[in-house]
mmCIF file of C-alpha atoms and ligand atoms in Angstrom:
data_model
loop_
_atom_site.group_PDB
_atom_site.id
_atom_site.type_symbol
_atom_site.label_atom_id
_atom_site.label_comp_id
_atom_site.label_asym_id
_atom_site.label_seq_id
_atom_site.Cartn_x
_atom_site.Cartn_y
_atom_site.Cartn_z
ATOM 1 C CA UNK B 2 -0.042 19.141 13.842
ATOM 2 C CA UNK B 3 -2.449 17.081 12.635
ATOM 3 C CA UNK B 4 -0.952 13.635 11.962
ATOM 4 C CA UNK B 5 -1.215 13.300 7.943
ATOM 5 C CA UNK B 6 -0.310 9.603 6.769
ATOM 6 C CA UNK B 7 0.904 10.445 2.885
ATOM 7 C CA UNK B 8 4.052 8.786 2.538
ATOM 8 C CA UNK B 9 6.202 6.271 4.623
ATOM 9 C CA UNK B 10 9.480 8.330 3.948
ATOM 10 C CA UNK B 11 8.099 11.554 6.301
ATOM 11 C CA UNK B 12 7.578 9.312 9.070
ATOM 12 C CA UNK B 13 9.850 8.903 12.163
ATOM 13 C CA UNK B 14 10.759 5.088 12.209
ATOM 14 C CA UNK B 15 9.872 4.789 15.692
ATOM 15 C CA UNK B 16 6.165 6.458 14.566
ATOM 16 C CA UNK B 17 6.076 3.711 11.417
ATOM 17 C CA UNK B 18 7.568 0.667 13.934
ATOM 18 C CA UNK B 19 4.822 1.732 16.735
ATOM 19 C CA UNK B 20 2.306 1.560 13.940
ATOM 20 C CA UNK B 21 3.091 -1.741 12.689
ATOM 21 C CA UNK B 22 3.291 -2.785 16.841
ATOM 22 C CA UNK B 23 -0.377 -1.674 17.119
ATOM 23 C CA UNK B 24 -1.590 -3.667 13.798
ATOM 24 C CA UNK B 25 -0.127 -6.722 14.924
ATOM 25 C CA UNK B 26 -1.382 -6.400 18.692
ATOM 26 C CA UNK B 27 -4.854 -5.550 17.339
ATOM 27 C CA UNK B 28 -5.154 -8.254 14.952
ATOM 28 C CA UNK B 29 -4.516 -10.637 17.619
ATOM 29 C CA UNK B 30 -6.736 -9.400 20.290
ATOM 30 C CA UNK B 31 -9.751 -9.480 18.442
ATOM 31 C CA UNK B 32 -8.992 -13.326 16.364
ATOM 32 C CA UNK B 33 -12.290 -15.216 16.133
ATOM 33 C CA UNK B 34 -14.796 -12.028 16.449
ATOM 34 C CA UNK B 35 -16.924 -11.614 14.259
ATOM 35 C CA UNK B 36 -15.641 -8.087 11.532
ATOM 36 C CA UNK B 37 -18.275 -5.532 13.123
ATOM 37 C CA UNK B 38 -17.263 -5.967 16.994
ATOM 38 C CA UNK B 39 -15.673 -2.901 18.150
ATOM 39 C CA UNK B 40 -12.110 -3.272 19.190
ATOM 40 C CA UNK B 41 -12.124 -3.186 23.124
ATOM 41 C CA UNK B 42 -10.568 0.668 23.134
ATOM 42 C CA UNK B 43 -12.688 1.663 19.837
ATOM 43 C CA UNK B 44 -10.205 4.965 19.547
ATOM 44 C CA UNK B 45 -12.294 5.944 16.923
ATOM 45 C CA UNK B 46 -15.225 5.919 18.696
ATOM 46 C CA UNK B 47 -17.825 9.188 17.419
ATOM 47 C CA UNK B 48 -15.156 9.722 14.605
ATOM 48 C CA UNK B 49 -16.319 9.494 11.118
ATOM 49 C CA UNK B 50 -13.865 8.931 8.288
ATOM 50 C CA UNK B 51 -14.432 10.296 4.154
ATOM 51 C CA UNK B 52 -13.488 8.234 1.745
ATOM 52 C CA UNK B 53 -12.734 9.859 -1.830
ATOM 53 C CA UNK B 54 -11.957 7.720 -4.745
ATOM 54 C CA UNK B 55 -10.943 8.510 -7.891
ATOM 55 C CA UNK B 56 -10.040 5.406 -9.332
ATOM 56 C CA UNK B 57 -11.035 1.664 -8.514
ATOM 57 C CA UNK B 58 -10.711 -0.179 -5.625
ATOM 58 C CA UNK B 59 -11.893 -2.845 -3.642
ATOM 59 C CA UNK B 60 -9.338 -3.991 -0.852
ATOM 60 C CA UNK B 61 -8.843 -0.534 0.135
ATOM 61 C CA UNK B 62 -12.456 0.864 -0.348
ATOM 62 C CA UNK B 63 -13.766 -2.673 1.666
ATOM 63 C CA UNK B 64 -10.429 -2.437 4.464
ATOM 64 C CA UNK B 65 -10.883 0.889 5.233
ATOM 65 C CA UNK B 66 -14.286 0.581 5.978
ATOM 66 C CA UNK B 67 -14.179 -2.546 8.275
ATOM 67 C CA UNK B 68 -11.387 -0.932 10.116
ATOM 68 C CA UNK B 69 -12.833 2.103 11.092
ATOM 69 C CA UNK B 70 -15.986 0.183 12.525
ATOM 70 C CA UNK B 71 -13.490 -1.974 14.440
ATOM 71 C CA UNK B 72 -12.107 1.005 16.024
ATOM 72 C CA UNK B 73 -15.932 2.762 16.955
ATOM 73 C CA UNK B 74 -16.410 4.990 14.293
ATOM 74 C CA UNK B 75 -18.174 5.244 11.140
ATOM 75 C CA UNK B 76 -17.173 6.212 6.743
ATOM 76 C CA UNK B 77 -18.630 8.146 4.331
ATOM 77 C CA UNK B 78 -17.415 6.724 0.951
ATOM 78 C CA UNK B 79 -18.112 8.556 -2.189
ATOM 79 C CA UNK B 80 -16.598 8.421 -6.185
ATOM 80 C CA UNK B 81 -14.613 11.655 -7.319
ATOM 81 C CA UNK B 82 -16.866 11.599 -10.495
ATOM 82 C CA UNK B 83 -20.279 11.616 -8.488
ATOM 83 C CA UNK B 84 -18.729 14.763 -5.966
ATOM 84 C CA UNK B 85 -18.359 18.666 -7.347
ATOM 85 C CA UNK B 86 -14.548 17.561 -7.229
ATOM 86 C CA UNK B 87 -15.081 15.920 -10.592
ATOM 87 C CA UNK B 88 -16.673 19.096 -11.968
ATOM 88 C CA UNK B 89 -14.115 20.640 -10.970
ATOM 89 C CA UNK B 90 -14.094 21.803 -7.691
ATOM 90 C CA UNK B 91 -10.940 22.944 -6.434
ATOM 91 C CA UNK B 92 -9.093 20.033 -4.220
ATOM 92 C CA UNK B 93 -8.640 22.352 -1.984
ATOM 93 C CA UNK B 94 -12.026 23.839 -1.057
ATOM 94 C CA UNK B 95 -13.185 20.217 -0.648
ATOM 95 C CA UNK B 96 -10.940 19.868 1.403
ATOM 96 C CA UNK B 97 -11.881 22.909 3.335
ATOM 97 C CA UNK B 98 -15.614 21.630 3.178
ATOM 98 C CA UNK B 99 -14.944 17.816 4.103
ATOM 99 C CA UNK B 100 -12.524 19.079 7.288
ATOM 100 C CA UNK B 101 -16.191 20.642 8.499
ATOM 101 C CA UNK B 102 -18.035 17.397 8.714
ATOM 102 C CA UNK B 103 -15.963 14.513 8.999
ATOM 103 C CA UNK B 104 -12.741 13.477 11.817
ATOM 104 C CA UNK B 105 -10.623 11.846 8.575
ATOM 105 C CA UNK B 106 -10.029 11.687 5.057
ATOM 106 C CA UNK B 107 -8.559 9.057 2.860
ATOM 107 C CA UNK B 108 -7.902 9.833 -0.846
ATOM 108 C CA UNK B 109 -7.093 7.536 -3.658
ATOM 109 C CA UNK B 110 -6.132 9.961 -6.104
ATOM 110 C CA UNK B 111 -4.611 9.705 -10.021
ATOM 111 C CA UNK B 112 -2.546 12.416 -9.280
ATOM 112 C CA UNK B 113 -0.076 12.467 -6.474
ATOM 113 C CA UNK B 114 0.129 16.382 -6.079
ATOM 114 C CA UNK B 115 -3.906 16.817 -5.179
ATOM 115 C CA UNK B 116 -3.009 14.617 -2.315
ATOM 116 C CA UNK B 117 -0.644 16.570 -1.095
ATOM 117 C CA UNK B 118 -2.777 19.861 -2.097
ATOM 118 C CA UNK B 119 -5.447 18.810 -0.156
ATOM 119 C CA UNK B 120 -3.687 17.837 3.324
ATOM 120 C CA UNK B 121 -1.767 21.473 2.831
ATOM 121 C CA UNK B 122 -5.410 22.643 3.588
ATOM 122 C CA UNK B 123 -6.842 20.189 5.859
ATOM 123 C CA UNK B 124 -7.806 20.609 9.028
ATOM 124 C CA UNK B 125 -8.344 16.931 9.700
ATOM 125 C CA UNK B 126 -5.544 13.963 8.740
ATOM 126 C CA UNK B 127 -5.348 12.923 5.373
ATOM 127 C CA UNK B 128 -4.952 9.519 4.418
ATOM 128 C CA UNK B 129 -2.874 8.403 0.958
ATOM 129 C CA UNK B 130 -5.232 5.492 -0.124
ATOM 130 C CA UNK B 131 -3.025 5.298 -3.491
ATOM 131 C CA UNK B 132 -1.732 7.403 -5.910
ATOM 132 C CA UNK B 133 0.034 7.107 -9.220
ATOM 133 C CA UNK B 134 3.343 7.933 -6.953
ATOM 134 C CA UNK B 135 2.568 5.800 -3.877
ATOM 135 C CA UNK B 136 0.652 3.283 -1.882
ATOM 136 C CA UNK B 137 1.774 3.632 1.704
ATOM 137 C CA UNK B 138 -1.191 1.840 3.119
ATOM 138 C CA UNK B 139 0.300 -1.241 1.103
ATOM 139 C CA UNK B 140 3.364 -1.652 2.313
ATOM 140 C CA UNK B 141 2.380 -1.550 5.962
ATOM 141 C CA UNK B 142 0.132 -4.744 5.611
ATOM 142 C CA UNK B 143 3.131 -6.609 3.478
ATOM 143 C CA UNK B 144 5.731 -5.793 6.299
ATOM 144 C CA UNK B 145 2.793 -7.161 8.979
ATOM 145 C CA UNK B 146 2.639 -10.367 6.587
ATOM 146 C CA UNK B 147 6.289 -10.476 6.845
ATOM 147 C CA UNK B 148 6.491 -10.296 10.099
ATOM 148 C CA UNK B 149 3.641 -12.782 10.864
ATOM 149 C CA UNK B 150 5.212 -15.448 9.033
ATOM 150 C CA UNK B 151 9.069 -14.660 9.265
ATOM 151 C CA UNK B 152 9.453 -12.523 12.140
ATOM 152 C CA UNK B 153 11.129 -9.065 12.264
ATOM 153 C CA UNK B 154 11.440 -7.577 8.639
ATOM 154 C CA UNK B 155 14.933 -5.667 9.813
ATOM 155 C CA UNK B 156 17.975 -8.007 8.139
ATOM 156 C CA UNK B 157 15.760 -9.320 5.508
ATOM 157 C CA UNK B 158 15.715 -8.706 1.592
ATOM 158 C CA UNK B 159 12.885 -8.215 -0.046
ATOM 159 C CA UNK B 160 12.702 -8.792 -4.059
ATOM 160 C CA UNK B 161 10.848 -6.708 -6.363
ATOM 161 C CA UNK B 162 10.303 -7.971 -9.916
ATOM 162 C CA UNK B 163 8.315 -6.063 -12.440
ATOM 163 C CA UNK B 164 7.319 -2.399 -12.694
ATOM 164 C CA UNK B 165 9.184 0.529 -10.749
ATOM 165 C CA UNK B 166 5.607 1.791 -9.767
ATOM 166 C CA UNK B 167 3.994 3.181 -6.918
ATOM 167 C CA UNK B 168 3.944 0.157 -4.476
ATOM 168 C CA UNK B 169 7.598 -0.361 -5.419
ATOM 169 C CA UNK B 170 8.383 3.498 -4.415
ATOM 170 C CA UNK B 171 6.762 3.092 -1.240
ATOM 171 C CA UNK B 172 8.933 -0.338 -0.694
ATOM 172 C CA UNK B 173 11.635 1.730 -1.010
ATOM 173 C CA UNK B 174 10.746 4.079 1.631
ATOM 174 C CA UNK B 175 10.221 1.295 3.992
ATOM 175 C CA UNK B 176 13.767 0.046 3.638
ATOM 176 C CA UNK B 177 15.944 2.352 4.803
ATOM 177 C CA UNK B 178 12.927 3.180 7.761
ATOM 178 C CA UNK B 179 12.695 -0.446 9.009
ATOM 179 C CA UNK B 180 16.339 -2.067 7.755
ATOM 180 C CA UNK B 181 15.332 -4.224 5.306
ATOM 181 C CA UNK B 182 17.452 -4.387 1.910
ATOM 182 C CA UNK B 183 15.487 -4.427 -0.948
ATOM 183 C CA UNK B 184 16.144 -5.597 -4.563
ATOM 184 C CA UNK B 185 14.209 -4.431 -7.240
ATOM 185 C CA UNK B 186 14.741 -5.864 -11.086
ATOM 186 C CA UNK B 187 12.607 -3.768 -13.744
ATOM 187 C CA UNK B 188 13.836 -3.026 -17.373
ATOM 188 C CA UNK B 189 15.623 0.115 -17.295
ATOM 189 C CA UNK B 190 12.689 1.890 -19.227
ATOM 190 C CA UNK B 191 10.157 1.265 -16.177
ATOM 191 C CA UNK B 192 12.722 1.745 -13.085
ATOM 192 C CA UNK B 193 11.373 3.524 -10.275
ATOM 193 C CA UNK B 194 11.708 7.366 -10.152
ATOM 194 C CA UNK B 195 14.995 8.376 -8.901
ATOM 195 C CA UNK B 196 13.880 10.478 -6.428
ATOM 196 C CA UNK B 197 12.644 7.825 -4.635
ATOM 197 C CA UNK B 198 14.816 5.165 -5.346
ATOM 198 C CA UNK B 199 17.592 8.045 -3.310
ATOM 199 C CA UNK B 200 15.302 7.570 -0.465
ATOM 200 C CA UNK B 201 16.258 4.378 -0.397
ATOM 201 C CA UNK B 202 20.428 4.851 -0.138
ATOM 202 C CA UNK B 203 22.320 1.888 0.480
ATOM 203 C CA UNK B 204 19.355 -0.559 1.161
ATOM 204 C CA UNK B 205 18.081 -0.651 -2.239
ATOM 205 C CA UNK B 206 19.694 -2.076 -5.099
ATOM 206 C CA UNK B 207 18.377 -1.875 -8.603
ATOM 207 C CA UNK B 208 19.079 -4.699 -11.368
ATOM 208 C CA UNK B 209 17.609 -5.456 -14.480
ATOM 209 C CA UNK B 210 18.374 -9.371 -13.992
ATOM 210 C CA UNK B 211 15.589 -10.733 -12.260
ATOM 211 C CA UNK B 212 17.984 -13.926 -11.139
ATOM 212 C CA UNK B 213 20.081 -11.592 -9.802
ATOM 213 C CA UNK B 214 17.092 -9.701 -7.904
ATOM 214 C CA UNK B 215 15.826 -12.450 -6.568
ATOM 215 C CA UNK B 216 18.907 -14.644 -5.331
ATOM 216 C CA UNK B 217 18.620 -15.679 -1.775
ATOM 217 C CA UNK B 218 15.795 -13.197 -1.223
ATOM 218 C CA UNK B 219 13.789 -13.791 2.006
ATOM 219 C CA UNK B 220 10.372 -12.506 -0.321
ATOM 220 C CA UNK B 221 9.307 -12.038 -3.455
ATOM 221 C CA UNK B 222 7.124 -9.201 -4.571
ATOM 222 C CA UNK B 223 5.260 -8.091 -8.040
ATOM 223 C CA UNK B 224 2.603 -6.225 -9.207
ATOM 224 C CA UNK B 225 0.374 -5.618 -12.192
ATOM 225 C CA UNK B 226 2.934 -4.546 -15.132
ATOM 226 C CA UNK B 227 -0.003 -2.168 -16.020
ATOM 227 C CA UNK B 228 -1.043 0.443 -13.590
ATOM 228 C CA UNK B 229 -4.347 2.154 -13.443
ATOM 229 C CA UNK B 230 -4.142 4.907 -15.508
ATOM 230 C CA UNK B 231 -1.125 3.813 -17.309
ATOM 231 C CA UNK B 232 -1.803 3.705 -21.467
ATOM 232 C CA UNK B 233 0.582 1.965 -23.302
ATOM 233 C CA UNK B 234 -0.557 -1.508 -22.363
ATOM 234 C CA UNK B 235 1.131 -3.312 -25.473
ATOM 235 C CA UNK B 236 4.663 -1.791 -24.798
ATOM 236 C CA UNK B 237 4.297 -2.957 -21.243
ATOM 237 C CA UNK B 238 3.795 -6.379 -22.247
ATOM 238 C CA UNK B 239 6.292 -6.857 -23.924
ATOM 239 C CA UNK B 240 8.744 -4.814 -21.779
ATOM 240 C CA UNK B 241 7.684 -7.253 -18.855
ATOM 241 C CA UNK B 242 7.633 -10.673 -20.513
ATOM 242 C CA UNK B 243 11.095 -11.970 -18.575
ATOM 243 C CA UNK B 244 9.886 -10.432 -15.202
ATOM 244 C CA UNK B 245 7.374 -13.139 -14.622
ATOM 245 C CA UNK B 246 7.332 -14.557 -11.339
ATOM 246 C CA UNK B 247 7.057 -18.376 -12.134
ATOM 247 C CA UNK B 248 8.474 -21.403 -10.063
ATOM 248 C CA UNK B 249 11.772 -21.351 -11.737
ATOM 249 C CA UNK B 250 12.331 -17.786 -10.456
ATOM 250 C CA UNK B 251 10.798 -18.897 -6.671
ATOM 251 C CA UNK B 252 13.596 -21.407 -6.450
ATOM 252 C CA UNK B 253 16.157 -18.664 -6.880
ATOM 253 C CA UNK B 254 14.594 -17.539 -3.716
ATOM 254 C CA UNK B 255 15.543 -18.555 0.165
ATOM 255 C CA UNK B 256 14.110 -21.823 0.217
ATOM 256 C CA UNK B 257 11.516 -20.827 2.757
ATOM 257 C CA UNK B 258 11.259 -17.375 0.893
ATOM 258 C CA UNK B 259 7.167 -16.083 0.845
ATOM 259 C CA UNK B 260 5.470 -14.519 -2.329
ATOM 260 C CA UNK B 261 3.559 -11.031 -2.096
ATOM 261 C CA UNK B 262 1.108 -9.089 -4.485
ATOM 262 C CA UNK B 263 -1.023 -6.455 -3.166
ATOM 263 C CA UNK B 264 -3.615 -7.160 -6.157
ATOM 264 C CA UNK B 265 -5.189 -7.549 -8.220
ATOM 265 C CA UNK B 266 -3.116 -9.912 -10.046
ATOM 266 C CA UNK B 267 -3.029 -10.498 -13.070
ATOM 267 C CA UNK B 268 -2.669 -14.202 -13.314
ATOM 268 C CA UNK B 269 -0.172 -15.138 -16.901
ATOM 269 C CA UNK B 270 1.169 -12.342 -16.923
ATOM 270 C CA UNK B 271 3.266 -10.548 -13.825
ATOM 271 C CA UNK B 272 2.525 -14.234 -11.677
ATOM 272 C CA UNK B 273 1.599 -17.568 -12.851
ATOM 273 C CA UNK B 274 -1.316 -19.366 -11.227
ATOM 274 C CA UNK B 275 1.654 -22.247 -9.001
ATOM 275 C CA UNK B 276 3.228 -19.257 -7.702
ATOM 276 C CA UNK B 277 0.043 -17.282 -6.590
ATOM 277 C CA UNK B 278 -1.441 -20.104 -5.246
ATOM 278 C CA UNK B 279 1.133 -22.047 -4.196
ATOM 279 C CA UNK B 280 2.766 -22.960 -0.683
ATOM 280 C CA UNK B 281 4.905 -19.677 -0.792
ATOM 281 C CA UNK B 282 1.864 -17.204 -0.978
ATOM 282 C CA UNK B 283 0.458 -15.165 1.639
ATOM 283 C CA UNK B 284 -1.474 -12.735 -0.648
ATOM 284 C CA UNK B 285 -4.782 -13.319 1.027
ATOM 285 C CA UNK B 286 -3.444 -12.701 4.459
ATOM 286 C CA UNK B 287 -1.604 -9.686 2.822
ATOM 287 C CA UNK B 288 -5.156 -8.715 1.875
ATOM 288 C CA UNK B 289 -6.704 -9.196 5.122
ATOM 289 C CA UNK B 290 -4.111 -7.244 6.431
ATOM 290 C CA UNK B 291 -4.983 -4.223 4.818
ATOM 291 C CA UNK B 292 -7.742 -3.864 7.731
ATOM 292 C CA UNK B 293 -5.276 -4.446 10.670
ATOM 293 C CA UNK B 294 -2.492 -2.272 9.350
ATOM 294 C CA UNK B 295 -4.967 0.821 8.552
ATOM 295 C CA UNK B 296 -6.660 0.468 12.034
ATOM 296 C CA UNK B 297 -3.531 1.310 13.268
ATOM 297 C CA UNK B 298 -2.967 4.084 11.030
ATOM 298 C CA UNK B 299 -6.178 5.615 11.685
ATOM 299 C CA UNK B 300 -5.417 5.132 15.374
ATOM 300 C CA UNK B 301 -1.790 6.977 15.088
ATOM 301 C CA UNK B 302 -4.172 9.434 13.283
ATOM 302 C CA UNK B 303 -6.472 10.319 15.911
ATOM 303 C CA UNK B 304 -4.011 10.377 18.496
ATOM 304 C CA UNK B 305 -1.712 13.152 17.268
HETATM 305 N N1 CP V 24 -4.179 -3.483 -3.226
HETATM 306 C C1 CP V 24 -4.825 -2.668 -3.554
HETATM 307 O O1 CP V 24 -4.955 -1.745 -3.080
HETATM 308 O O2 CP V 24 -6.150 -2.902 -3.933
HETATM 309 P P1 CP V 24 -7.265 -2.046 -4.356
HETATM 310 O O3 CP V 24 -7.065 -1.627 -5.663
HETATM 311 O O4 CP V 24 -8.527 -3.287 -4.506
HETATM 312 O O5 CP V 24 -7.751 -1.295 -3.375
HETATM 313 N N1 NVA V 25 0.116 -0.480 -9.002
HETATM 314 C C1 NVA V 25 -1.302 -1.114 -9.072
HETATM 315 C C2 NVA V 25 -2.071 -0.939 -7.594
HETATM 316 C C3 NVA V 25 -2.913 -1.489 -7.492
HETATM 317 C C4 NVA V 25 -3.729 -1.524 -5.877
HETATM 318 C C5 NVA V 25 -1.625 0.452 -9.797
HETATM 319 O O1 NVA V 25 -1.748 1.402 -9.322
HETATM 320 O O2 NVA V 25 -3.136 0.037 -10.305
#
């Protein structure tokens, strides 16, 4: 069986925990090393990762490239618009071709179903690098960051404030797998998808009140109010006005609560400068941890 990494709810809880533990261990083992030096075991030696981007990216692009290098492999990166994919070549044919040329493929796609179609045909591992539906790699980095600063995530309360978007969905998927509680505050018209919400079961609580969601939480997380592909910018800005994470909202969380944001941030919209630049913010560790988390994902895929 090819090991795809498409969504967190499709992983065994034991595999998910093993990926996170490997990420912690790999990060610790190379502390202080130059970024380009491969890990001692180099589990991706001689392997090539293709990366296909239908949408913009800074963190995902650079962190996957750094990750495959640190595992001893190499990357080929392309924007979908420069590929025949951008001129209508079927996703399935692209998957068949890339499967003959590389050892794994990471895709960032507009439409989640495209990644599913790609994976159904690919004979090498396929990794979801963000779709309109989910962003599983991001959540691994977030959990890694929480655990580094506050210990095991099991039993913690994570408060999501803002849009019930792709990143929120992946947090929902992770909650029952890792045993944390997720409280989500969002306006009724921008709630998470109900099918995704159901996957969180009783680990997830939905409210429209940010104070209620954040009350006593160990972690406060937000994301942009307007994701890539969203068209209704003005409506969104109006709908989310009361959902800004500011210092007053952070005061409602636990005294040692930390702040996360997957970035890019829109300062003055979903978060204020004093929170994102403040002492509780872990956003730069979170961004760095994309490398360590994705190395563990790649190693898990290749070990399959
Ligand atoms: N957080 C994240 O995925 O960032 P990029 O869009 O820059 O890859
Ligand atoms: N929700 C955001 C995340 C960006 C990393 C988006 O999809 O644009």
